[in-house]
GROMACS .gro file of C-alpha atoms in nm:
model
  493
    1UNK     CA    1   1.951   4.930   1.785
    2UNK     CA    2   1.849   4.959   2.104
    3UNK     CA    3   1.746   5.349   2.017
    4UNK     CA    4   1.385   5.479   1.896
    5UNK     CA    5   1.203   5.210   2.199
    6UNK     CA    6   0.913   5.376   2.234
    7UNK     CA    7   0.868   5.335   1.841
    8UNK     CA    8   1.011   5.035   1.751
    9UNK     CA    9   0.857   4.850   2.016
   10UNK     CA   10   0.484   4.947   2.037
   11UNK     CA   11   0.181   4.740   2.020
   12UNK     CA   12   0.120   4.492   1.730
   13UNK     CA   13  -0.297   4.463   1.600
   14UNK     CA   14  -0.450   4.121   1.641
   15UNK     CA   15  -0.446   4.050   1.200
   16UNK     CA   16   0.012   4.058   1.262
   17UNK     CA   17   0.123   3.712   1.111
   18UNK     CA   18   0.502   3.774   1.123
   19UNK     CA   19   0.809   3.697   1.331
   20UNK     CA   20   1.177   3.663   1.339
   21UNK     CA   21   1.376   3.366   1.436
   22UNK     CA   22   1.630   3.335   1.739
   23UNK     CA   23   1.958   3.204   1.683
   24UNK     CA   24   2.222   3.028   1.854
   25UNK     CA   25   2.535   3.029   1.710
   26UNK     CA   26   2.890   3.010   1.743
   27UNK     CA   27   2.933   3.366   1.783
   28UNK     CA   28   2.788   3.321   2.140
   29UNK     CA   29   2.975   3.245   2.443
   30UNK     CA   30   2.734   3.270   2.765
   31UNK     CA   31   2.381   3.033   2.810
   32UNK     CA   32   2.098   3.223   2.771
   33UNK     CA   33   1.736   3.113   2.915
   34UNK     CA   34   1.488   3.055   2.627
   35UNK     CA   35   1.231   3.261   2.607
   36UNK     CA   36   0.853   3.170   2.708
   37UNK     CA   37   0.754   3.163   2.320
   38UNK     CA   38   0.934   2.807   2.290
   39UNK     CA   39   0.741   2.599   2.082
   40UNK     CA   40   0.799   2.297   1.800
   41UNK     CA   41   0.673   2.435   1.472
   42UNK     CA   42   0.409   2.132   1.461
   43UNK     CA   43   0.093   2.225   1.635
   44UNK     CA   44   0.119   2.566   1.619
   45UNK     CA   45  -0.256   2.700   1.587
   46UNK     CA   46  -0.173   2.994   1.407
   47UNK     CA   47  -0.463   3.213   1.512
   48UNK     CA   48  -0.287   3.275   1.829
   49UNK     CA   49   0.061   3.248   1.742
   50UNK     CA   50   0.272   3.326   1.516
   51UNK     CA   51   0.524   3.094   1.299
   52UNK     CA   52   0.907   3.201   1.234
   53UNK     CA   53   1.183   3.030   0.986
   54UNK     CA   54   1.416   2.826   1.104
   55UNK     CA   55   1.723   2.892   1.023
   56UNK     CA   56   2.053   2.815   1.161
   57UNK     CA   57   2.016   2.857   1.554
   58UNK     CA   58   1.605   2.820   1.490
   59UNK     CA   59   1.705   2.495   1.588
   60UNK     CA   60   1.744   2.460   1.964
   61UNK     CA   61   1.854   2.164   2.213
   62UNK     CA   62   1.557   2.071   2.371
   63UNK     CA   63   1.742   1.948   2.700
   64UNK     CA   64   1.963   2.221   2.939
   65UNK     CA   65   2.317   2.089   2.736
   66UNK     CA   66   2.357   2.320   2.447
   67UNK     CA   67   2.374   2.170   2.124
   68UNK     CA   68   2.573   2.236   1.765
   69UNK     CA   69   2.329   2.510   1.567
   70UNK     CA   70   2.340   2.338   1.246
   71UNK     CA   71   2.373   2.694   1.062
   72UNK     CA   72   2.086   2.767   0.772
   73UNK     CA   73   2.215   3.094   0.558
   74UNK     CA   74   2.149   3.240   0.304
   75UNK     CA   75   2.281   3.390   0.029
   76UNK     CA   76   2.558   3.115   0.014
   77UNK     CA   77   2.630   3.156   0.328
   78UNK     CA   78   2.763   2.926   0.600
   79UNK     CA   79   2.718   2.894   0.972
   80UNK     CA   80   2.863   2.600   1.237
   81UNK     CA   81   2.880   2.643   1.587
   82UNK     CA   82   2.993   2.340   1.869
   83UNK     CA   83   2.865   2.132   1.969
   84UNK     CA   84   2.886   1.945   2.351
   85UNK     CA   85   2.573   1.753   2.423
   86UNK     CA   86   2.508   1.381   2.318
   87UNK     CA   87   2.386   1.291   1.958
   88UNK     CA   88   2.091   1.157   2.020
   89UNK     CA   89   1.995   1.507   2.148
   90UNK     CA   90   1.634   1.618   2.029
   91UNK     CA   91   1.611   1.964   1.882
   92UNK     CA   92   1.339   2.227   1.877
   93UNK     CA   93   1.225   2.531   1.638
   94UNK     CA   94   1.247   2.815   1.927
   95UNK     CA   95   1.005   3.110   1.751
   96UNK     CA   96   0.978   3.453   1.859
   97UNK     CA   97   0.689   3.756   1.777
   98UNK     CA   98   0.723   4.018   1.588
   99UNK     CA   99   0.900   4.329   1.719
  100UNK     CA  100   0.644   4.511   1.855
  101UNK     CA  101   0.417   4.297   2.100
  102UNK     CA  102   0.607   4.389   2.338
  103UNK     CA  103   0.382   4.560   2.668
  104UNK     CA  104   0.431   4.959   2.673
  105UNK     CA  105   0.552   4.919   3.026
  106UNK     CA  106   0.857   4.844   2.868
  107UNK     CA  107   0.881   5.088   2.660
  108UNK     CA  108   1.144   5.358   2.700
  109UNK     CA  109   1.038   5.749   2.825
  110UNK     CA  110   1.290   5.867   2.577
  111UNK     CA  111   1.361   5.937   2.266
  112UNK     CA  112   1.716   5.874   2.053
  113UNK     CA  113   1.701   5.841   1.737
  114UNK     CA  114   2.029   5.663   1.668
  115UNK     CA  115   2.211   5.736   1.349
  116UNK     CA  116   2.196   5.411   1.164
  117UNK     CA  117   1.828   5.467   1.184
  118UNK     CA  118   1.937   5.751   0.933
  119UNK     CA  119   2.019   5.472   0.689
  120UNK     CA  120   1.762   5.464   0.337
  121UNK     CA  121   1.609   5.099   0.283
  122UNK     CA  122   1.846   4.990   0.050
  123UNK     CA  123   2.152   5.069   0.235
  124UNK     CA  124   2.036   4.815   0.485
  125UNK     CA  125   1.974   4.610   0.180
  126UNK     CA  126   2.281   4.628   0.059
  127UNK     CA  127   2.402   4.527   0.407
  128UNK     CA  128   2.197   4.255   0.515
  129UNK     CA  129   2.239   4.028   0.175
  130UNK     CA  130   2.625   3.981   0.302
  131UNK     CA  131   2.473   3.807   0.663
  132UNK     CA  132   2.424   3.470   0.699
  133UNK     CA  133   2.102   3.364   0.768
  134UNK     CA  134   2.119   3.328   1.189
  135UNK     CA  135   2.287   3.671   1.148
  136UNK     CA  136   1.976   3.814   0.929
  137UNK     CA  137   1.665   3.687   1.175
  138UNK     CA  138   1.905   3.852   1.517
  139UNK     CA  139   1.839   4.125   1.308
  140UNK     CA  140   1.480   4.078   1.212
  141UNK     CA  141   1.450   4.119   1.599
  142UNK     CA  142   1.621   4.492   1.663
  143UNK     CA  143   1.282   4.643   1.590
  144UNK     CA  144   1.021   4.639   1.281
  145UNK     CA  145   1.163   4.778   1.049
  146UNK     CA  146   1.463   4.603   1.088
  147UNK     CA  147   1.224   4.302   1.063
  148UNK     CA  148   1.030   4.400   0.742
  149UNK     CA  149   1.411   4.424   0.576
  150UNK     CA  150   1.519   4.147   0.686
  151UNK     CA  151   1.266   3.970   0.522
  152UNK     CA  152   1.271   4.085   0.213
  153UNK     CA  153   1.195   3.823  -0.030
  154UNK     CA  154   1.520   3.974  -0.208
  155UNK     CA  155   1.732   3.788   0.036
  156UNK     CA  156   1.658   3.461   0.054
  157UNK     CA  157   1.712   3.370  -0.246
  158UNK     CA  158   1.950   3.101  -0.056
  159UNK     CA  159   1.923   2.901   0.138
  160UNK     CA  160   2.171   2.659   0.301
  161UNK     CA  161   2.091   2.367   0.553
  162UNK     CA  162   2.349   2.178   0.781
  163UNK     CA  163   2.424   1.940   1.087
  164UNK     CA  164   2.338   1.560   1.101
  165UNK     CA  165   2.108   1.675   1.414
  166UNK     CA  166   1.879   1.890   1.198
  167UNK     CA  167   1.521   1.856   1.211
  168UNK     CA  168   1.595   1.940   0.816
  169UNK     CA  169   1.162   1.873   0.711
  170UNK     CA  170   1.040   2.059   0.969
  171UNK     CA  171   1.262   2.368   0.903
  172UNK     CA  172   1.181   2.389   0.567
  173UNK     CA  173   0.842   2.359   0.640
  174UNK     CA  174   0.860   2.628   0.839
  175UNK     CA  175   1.151   2.812   0.672
  176UNK     CA  176   0.951   2.788   0.323
  177UNK     CA  177   0.533   2.862   0.507
  178UNK     CA  178   0.760   3.212   0.622
  179UNK     CA  179   0.882   3.299   0.261
  180UNK     CA  180   0.526   3.200   0.148
  181UNK     CA  181   0.324   3.527   0.338
  182UNK     CA  182   0.372   3.754   0.053
  183UNK     CA  183   0.247   3.563  -0.213
  184UNK     CA  184   0.022   3.248  -0.043
  185UNK     CA  185   0.157   2.895  -0.045
  186UNK     CA  186   0.430   2.994  -0.321
  187UNK     CA  187   0.768   3.151  -0.264
  188UNK     CA  188   0.894   3.270  -0.603
  189UNK     CA  189   1.230   3.391  -0.463
  190UNK     CA  190   1.407   3.062  -0.337
  191UNK     CA  191   1.632   2.946  -0.618
  192UNK     CA  192   1.920   2.768  -0.398
  193UNK     CA  193   1.854   2.485  -0.097
  194UNK     CA  194   2.152   2.314  -0.012
  195UNK     CA  195   2.102   2.059   0.280
  196UNK     CA  196   2.386   1.835   0.258
  197UNK     CA  197   2.481   1.654   0.514
  198UNK     CA  198   2.120   1.633   0.661
  199UNK     CA  199   2.087   1.305   0.689
  200UNK     CA  200   1.732   1.292   0.887
  201UNK     CA  201   1.592   1.495   0.523
  202UNK     CA  202   1.322   1.251   0.399
  203UNK     CA  203   1.119   1.313   0.104
  204UNK     CA  204   0.849   1.479   0.327
  205UNK     CA  205   1.061   1.756   0.291
  206UNK     CA  206   1.152   1.771  -0.116
  207UNK     CA  207   0.755   1.759  -0.137
  208UNK     CA  208   0.785   2.023   0.069
  209UNK     CA  209   1.001   2.209  -0.158
  210UNK     CA  210   0.880   2.058  -0.460
  211UNK     CA  211   0.538   2.261  -0.373
  212UNK     CA  212   0.576   2.581  -0.283
  213UNK     CA  213   0.886   2.684  -0.456
  214UNK     CA  214   0.794   2.623  -0.876
  215UNK     CA  215   1.118   2.798  -0.903
  216UNK     CA  216   1.406   2.624  -0.766
  217UNK     CA  217   1.688   2.596  -0.978
  218UNK     CA  218   1.945   2.442  -0.776
  219UNK     CA  219   1.915   2.212  -0.514
  220UNK     CA  220   2.194   1.946  -0.337
  221UNK     CA  221   2.037   1.718  -0.077
  222UNK     CA  222   2.446   1.512  -0.099
  223UNK     CA  223   2.400   1.254   0.244
  224UNK     CA  224   2.123   1.234   0.288
  225UNK     CA  225   2.007   0.866   0.256
  226UNK     CA  226   1.656   0.893   0.297
  227UNK     CA  227   1.587   1.036  -0.007
  228UNK     CA  228   1.415   0.796  -0.261
  229UNK     CA  229   1.242   0.790  -0.634
  230UNK     CA  230   0.941   0.965  -0.551
  231UNK     CA  231   1.051   1.220  -0.391
  232UNK     CA  232   1.323   1.333  -0.670
  233UNK     CA  233   1.025   1.265  -0.916
  234UNK     CA  234   0.846   1.535  -0.768
  235UNK     CA  235   1.112   1.776  -0.730
  236UNK     CA  236   1.167   1.775  -1.123
  237UNK     CA  237   0.783   1.745  -1.193
  238UNK     CA  238   0.681   2.062  -1.028
  239UNK     CA  239   1.062   2.259  -1.084
  240UNK     CA  240   1.105   2.289  -1.421
  241UNK     CA  241   1.375   2.483  -1.378
  242UNK     CA  242   1.607   2.268  -1.223
  243UNK     CA  243   1.964   2.287  -1.401
  244UNK     CA  244   2.163   2.183  -1.102
  245UNK     CA  245   2.131   1.840  -0.872
  246UNK     CA  246   2.323   1.707  -0.644
  247UNK     CA  247   2.204   1.374  -0.523
  248UNK     CA  248   2.558   1.194  -0.419
  249UNK     CA  249   2.482   0.940  -0.134
  250UNK     CA  250   2.167   0.966  -0.191
  251UNK     CA  251   2.154   0.564  -0.220
  252UNK     CA  252   1.812   0.520  -0.240
  253UNK     CA  253   1.880   0.702  -0.557
  254UNK     CA  254   1.826   0.448  -0.902
  255UNK     CA  255   1.659   0.656  -1.146
  256UNK     CA  256   1.535   0.999  -1.227
  257UNK     CA  257   1.231   1.073  -1.465
  258UNK     CA  258   0.901   1.302  -1.448
  259UNK     CA  259   0.614   1.175  -1.253
  260UNK     CA  260   0.336   1.021  -1.371
  261UNK     CA  261   0.043   1.298  -1.358
  262UNK     CA  262   0.361   1.562  -1.516
  263UNK     CA  263   0.411   1.308  -1.830
  264UNK     CA  264   0.053   1.281  -1.905
  265UNK     CA  265   0.012   1.683  -1.939
  266UNK     CA  266   0.300   1.744  -2.109
  267UNK     CA  267   0.296   1.753  -2.569
  268UNK     CA  268   0.406   1.471  -2.764
  269UNK     CA  269   0.663   1.790  -2.870
  270UNK     CA  270   0.743   1.819  -2.514
  271UNK     CA  271   0.904   1.503  -2.510
  272UNK     CA  272   0.887   1.486  -2.138
  273UNK     CA  273   1.269   1.642  -2.061
  274UNK     CA  274   1.406   1.768  -1.718
  275UNK     CA  275   1.653   2.051  -1.759
  276UNK     CA  276   1.868   1.946  -1.606
  277UNK     CA  277   2.271   2.023  -1.700
  278UNK     CA  278   2.450   1.903  -1.384
  279UNK     CA  279   2.370   1.605  -1.177
  280UNK     CA  280   2.628   1.431  -0.915
  281UNK     CA  281   2.510   1.049  -0.841
  282UNK     CA  282   2.834   0.956  -0.713
  283UNK     CA  283   2.797   0.679  -0.444
  284UNK     CA  284   2.471   0.625  -0.648
  285UNK     CA  285   2.551   0.244  -0.550
  286UNK     CA  286   2.153   0.125  -0.649
  287UNK     CA  287   2.200   0.287  -0.945
  288UNK     CA  288   2.188   0.034  -1.275
  289UNK     CA  289   2.182   0.062  -1.657
  290UNK     CA  290   1.814   0.069  -1.670
  291UNK     CA  291   1.803   0.359  -1.434
  292UNK     CA  292   2.100   0.518  -1.658
  293UNK     CA  293   1.907   0.504  -1.960
  294UNK     CA  294   1.662   0.626  -1.800
  295UNK     CA  295   1.801   0.988  -1.671
  296UNK     CA  296   1.988   0.997  -2.006
  297UNK     CA  297   1.662   0.969  -2.229
  298UNK     CA  298   1.517   1.223  -1.960
  299UNK     CA  299   1.780   1.499  -1.931
  300UNK     CA  300   1.921   1.543  -2.269
  301UNK     CA  301   2.048   1.900  -2.179
  302UNK     CA  302   2.320   1.752  -1.993
  303UNK     CA  303   2.659   1.881  -2.001
  304UNK     CA  304   2.829   1.735  -1.628
  305UNK     CA  305   2.736   1.447  -1.505
  306UNK     CA  306   2.940   1.254  -1.180
  307UNK     CA  307   2.869   0.856  -1.194
  308UNK     CA  308   3.147   0.753  -0.949
  309UNK     CA  309   3.172   0.484  -0.777
  310UNK     CA  310   2.833   0.383  -0.915
  311UNK     CA  311   2.907  -0.015  -0.913
  312UNK     CA  312   2.622  -0.158  -1.117
  313UNK     CA  313   2.703   0.059  -1.485
  314UNK     CA  314   2.866  -0.120  -1.744
  315UNK     CA  315   2.942  -0.041  -2.110
  316UNK     CA  316   2.590  -0.063  -2.192
  317UNK     CA  317   2.491   0.215  -2.003
  318UNK     CA  318   2.650   0.464  -2.176
  319UNK     CA  319   2.612   0.380  -2.497
  320UNK     CA  320   2.226   0.532  -2.389
  321UNK     CA  321   2.442   0.855  -2.225
  322UNK     CA  322   2.609   0.981  -2.614
  323UNK     CA  323   2.231   0.842  -2.806
  324UNK     CA  324   2.060   1.136  -2.579
  325UNK     CA  325   2.324   1.326  -2.436
  326UNK     CA  326   2.578   1.446  -2.648
  327UNK     CA  327   2.610   1.800  -2.464
  328UNK     CA  328   2.800   1.636  -2.221
  329UNK     CA  329   3.149   1.873  -2.129
  330UNK     CA  330   3.215   1.668  -1.778
  331UNK     CA  331   3.172   1.287  -1.713
  332UNK     CA  332   3.324   1.140  -1.458
  333UNK     CA  333   3.323   0.724  -1.403
  334UNK     CA  334   3.607   0.653  -1.122
  335UNK     CA  335   3.570   0.363  -0.969
  336UNK     CA  336   3.316   0.222  -1.236
  337UNK     CA  337   3.481  -0.107  -1.260
  338UNK     CA  338   3.291  -0.270  -1.500
  339UNK     CA  339   3.319  -0.016  -1.789
  340UNK     CA  340   3.583  -0.116  -2.045
  341UNK     CA  341   3.745  -0.001  -2.371
  342UNK     CA  342   3.369  -0.083  -2.486
  343UNK     CA  343   3.251   0.194  -2.302
  344UNK     CA  344   3.453   0.475  -2.418
  345UNK     CA  345   3.451   0.397  -2.773
  346UNK     CA  346   3.079   0.476  -2.636
  347UNK     CA  347   3.225   0.789  -2.473
  348UNK     CA  348   3.420   0.901  -2.769
  349UNK     CA  349   3.123   0.962  -2.972
  350UNK     CA  350   3.047   1.290  -2.717
  351UNK     CA  351   3.315   1.393  -2.969
  352UNK     CA  352   3.419   1.805  -2.996
  353UNK     CA  353   3.182   1.868  -2.661
  354UNK     CA  354   3.411   1.584  -2.413
  355UNK     CA  355   3.650   1.861  -2.214
  356UNK     CA  356   3.688   1.658  -1.869
  357UNK     CA  357   3.706   1.267  -1.839
  358UNK     CA  358   3.792   1.053  -1.535
  359UNK     CA  359   3.803   0.671  -1.578
  360UNK     CA  360   4.010   0.625  -1.256
  361UNK     CA  361   4.071   0.274  -1.139
  362UNK     CA  362   3.866   0.170  -1.473
  363UNK     CA  363   4.076  -0.176  -1.405
  364UNK     CA  364   3.910  -0.266  -1.801
  365UNK     CA  365   4.051  -0.001  -1.973
  366UNK     CA  366   4.342   0.009  -2.197
  367UNK     CA  367   4.477   0.150  -2.490
  368UNK     CA  368   4.213   0.048  -2.716
  369UNK     CA  369   3.976   0.261  -2.525
  370UNK     CA  370   4.254   0.550  -2.449
  371UNK     CA  371   4.295   0.639  -2.866
  372UNK     CA  372   3.880   0.641  -2.926
  373UNK     CA  373   3.870   0.900  -2.698
  374UNK     CA  374   4.250   1.073  -2.854
  375UNK     CA  375   4.079   1.059  -3.198
  376UNK     CA  376   3.729   1.155  -3.157
  377UNK     CA  377   3.754   1.401  -2.846
  378UNK     CA  378   4.064   1.639  -2.981
  379UNK     CA  379   3.948   1.926  -2.735
  380UNK     CA  380   4.007   1.681  -2.424
  381UNK     CA  381   4.159   1.917  -2.199
  382UNK     CA  382   4.136   1.737  -1.833
  383UNK     CA  383   4.153   1.310  -1.777
  384UNK     CA  384   4.189   1.113  -1.509
  385UNK     CA  385   4.319   0.681  -1.625
  386UNK     CA  386   4.531   0.678  -1.244
  387UNK     CA  387   4.508   0.291  -1.165
  388UNK     CA  388   4.387   0.184  -1.532
  389UNK     CA  389   4.709  -0.072  -1.552
  390UNK     CA  390   4.585  -0.165  -1.916
  391UNK     CA  391   4.772   0.203  -1.975
  392UNK     CA  392   5.085   0.188  -2.193
  393UNK     CA  393   5.294   0.422  -2.371
  394UNK     CA  394   5.180   0.377  -2.717
  395UNK     CA  395   4.809   0.459  -2.566
  396UNK     CA  396   4.981   0.771  -2.436
  397UNK     CA  397   5.196   0.827  -2.757
  398UNK     CA  398   4.810   0.841  -2.966
  399UNK     CA  399   4.633   1.122  -2.636
  400UNK     CA  400   4.929   1.338  -2.673
  401UNK     CA  401   4.951   1.344  -3.051
  402UNK     CA  402   4.478   1.384  -3.028
  403UNK     CA  403   4.482   1.634  -2.775
  404UNK     CA  404   4.786   1.851  -2.759
  405UNK     CA  405   4.489   2.128  -2.535
  406UNK     CA  406   4.559   1.896  -2.277
  407UNK     CA  407   4.639   2.081  -1.918
  408UNK     CA  408   4.548   1.819  -1.642
  409UNK     CA  409   4.670   1.423  -1.676
  410UNK     CA  410   4.676   1.158  -1.396
  411UNK     CA  411   4.846   0.796  -1.511
  412UNK     CA  412   4.909   0.743  -1.145
  413UNK     CA  413   4.937   0.383  -1.085
  414UNK     CA  414   4.995   0.289  -1.453
  415UNK     CA  415   5.287   0.026  -1.411
  416UNK     CA  416   5.377   0.075  -1.812
  417UNK     CA  417   5.413   0.411  -1.859
  418UNK     CA  418   5.762   0.541  -1.916
  419UNK     CA  419   5.978   0.755  -2.004
  420UNK     CA  420   5.879   0.768  -2.380
  421UNK     CA  421   5.493   0.845  -2.342
  422UNK     CA  422   5.655   1.134  -2.145
  423UNK     CA  423   5.889   1.191  -2.441
  424UNK     CA  424   5.571   1.207  -2.603
  425UNK     CA  425   5.336   1.452  -2.402
  426UNK     CA  426   5.605   1.710  -2.413
  427UNK     CA  427   5.656   1.700  -2.749
  428UNK     CA  428   5.299   1.762  -2.836
  429UNK     CA  429   5.202   1.873  -2.497
  430UNK     CA  430   5.406   2.166  -2.420
  431UNK     CA  431   5.051   2.375  -2.277
  432UNK     CA  432   5.039   2.079  -2.020
  433UNK     CA  433   4.960   2.289  -1.626
  434UNK     CA  434   4.904   1.921  -1.401
  435UNK     CA  435   5.107   1.644  -1.431
  436UNK     CA  436   5.053   1.368  -1.209
  437UNK     CA  437   5.342   1.049  -1.201
  438UNK     CA  438   5.275   0.914  -0.851
  439UNK     CA  439   5.378   0.459  -0.831
  440UNK     CA  440   5.493   0.465  -1.178
  441UNK     CA  441   5.806   0.241  -1.157
  442UNK     CA  442   5.927   0.277  -1.522
  443UNK     CA  443   5.968   0.691  -1.477
  444UNK     CA  444   6.266   0.779  -1.493
  445UNK     CA  445   6.463   1.080  -1.485
  446UNK     CA  446   6.522   1.114  -1.856
  447UNK     CA  447   6.114   1.136  -1.914
  448UNK     CA  448   6.069   1.422  -1.655
  449UNK     CA  449   6.354   1.664  -1.772
  450UNK     CA  450   6.187   1.609  -2.108
  451UNK     CA  451   5.823   1.679  -1.976
  452UNK     CA  452   6.036   2.065  -1.759
  453UNK     CA  453   6.184   2.111  -2.062
  454UNK     CA  454   5.878   2.160  -2.310
  455UNK     CA  455   5.625   2.229  -2.037
  456UNK     CA  456   5.757   2.542  -1.894
  457UNK     CA  457   5.381   2.588  -1.795
  458UNK     CA  458   5.386   2.324  -1.547
  459UNK     CA  459   5.246   2.443  -1.192
  460UNK     CA  460   5.176   2.047  -1.009
  461UNK     CA  461   5.391   1.780  -1.038
  462UNK     CA  462   5.323   1.422  -0.862
  463UNK     CA  463   5.661   1.201  -0.856
  464UNK     CA  464   5.590   1.027  -0.519
  465UNK     CA  465   5.704   0.675  -0.509
  466UNK     CA  466   5.853   0.776  -0.859
  467UNK     CA  467   6.252   0.649  -0.840
  468UNK     CA  468   6.416   0.980  -1.034
  469UNK     CA  469   6.705   1.118  -0.822
  470UNK     CA  470   6.723   1.455  -0.688
  471UNK     CA  471   6.925   1.559  -1.020
  472UNK     CA  472   6.614   1.524  -1.245
  473UNK     CA  473   6.400   1.706  -0.959
  474UNK     CA  474   6.624   2.009  -0.890
  475UNK     CA  475   6.609   1.996  -1.306
  476UNK     CA  476   6.221   2.034  -1.244
  477UNK     CA  477   6.284   2.293  -1.050
  478UNK     CA  478   6.487   2.521  -1.270
  479UNK     CA  479   6.316   2.522  -1.595
  480UNK     CA  480   5.911   2.523  -1.424
  481UNK     CA  481   5.979   2.803  -1.113
  482UNK     CA  482   5.550   2.800  -1.091
  483UNK     CA  483   5.589   2.463  -1.006
  484UNK     CA  484   5.526   2.247  -0.719
  485UNK     CA  485   5.675   1.914  -0.702
  486UNK     CA  486   5.562   1.635  -0.492
  487UNK     CA  487   5.752   1.404  -0.407
  488UNK     CA  488   5.879   1.077  -0.171
  489UNK     CA  489   6.227   1.220  -0.185
  490UNK     CA  490   6.459   1.252   0.090
  491UNK     CA  491   6.680   1.374  -0.049
  492UNK     CA  492   6.574   1.697  -0.268
  493UNK     CA  493   6.462   1.955  -0.090
   0.00000   0.00000   0.00000
């Protein structure tokens, strides 16, 4: 890399505005002094100084002690580094000028061509495509050729930011500024942005993404609890191709809709629709029925919807969901304790599309609601009914007879499910692969033997806290050789 220094580090003209970033990653074991051109990303004069994108290690501690360098990676890679300072330390951006701005006094007098320099650009791009962002930025500092290759837009379709201390707003602003150099004010290559766990991310950061990244397809901001409705509205309005949105843990988000300005620009035929297919609103505690109604009416293309622990939702919200989103394949309502049998009747209207359903700990659900699901959703593959204490063998019988393609079933902590229900299941659902009966007090060895004798493809069986004999467990192991048995019986080994 250090070869051919005379050509690599020649001086640049004043018009050059490119820079690369200095990265501190977990691979560093010796402290390095900060270079003299250290500055925060705010207040930089573009006429005298060039900006750099904040890849993971571009966020460094301002104090002498090193902080953890949260990783900002591209192409789906993620890096981590150790933390050794207090959690309240400030972080700053480290920027470096483009290779080639050094004085000629530092150039080598001899020119030696390294073998790596003979590789064509396409080969370099193929190699760089497997590197995380911090390594890309290190490569950008080797020479002018590597600099240009490392910032090739094709390498920046995905960006990941992690770390509670990360100045996510600042990093996003500088990063998008660098990626917009070839197409001013617009980044046409960035399609995926993952900033899960960046607690310092605010609406300002999402506004920058909305304005600069119209081709955004996937956005994950899980755990970013400072995000509000305004920023989400801006993103879905300015990024018409957005398909995947993860808002889990964003407790301030109560709805998803288009901005008023975007709504006025749409034709009546458009119907003010949002193209989101995947939506995760787990732990969005403020989401209520009216908010879900608005989401359903604006996102009719939803296929995956996760509403775990949205504790304010009731059966009424599910009526709007079934009415406006008929293509839902996966639905999670775990711990939505106000949802009952009426809600499951509305869910059953999804009919043949539904493949995955989780109603764990929805204690108001009984055999009545389960009968609706079994009757109208025959293609169901996965069902989690853990903690639904009103479920009995009658519900299990309806499920077994109507959903023969069932692959995974969790009825743990359902004390009324017994051997009779398991025998029905074994008779009609012989393709079952995963079964959880944890803490099912009425299950004995008889039910397990019926299950093992008929469901030979069983891969996982959870019978923890069940009163089953070692003989029954050995029978299961003998007939289902690939099955992993999770148990609490010390006599079975």
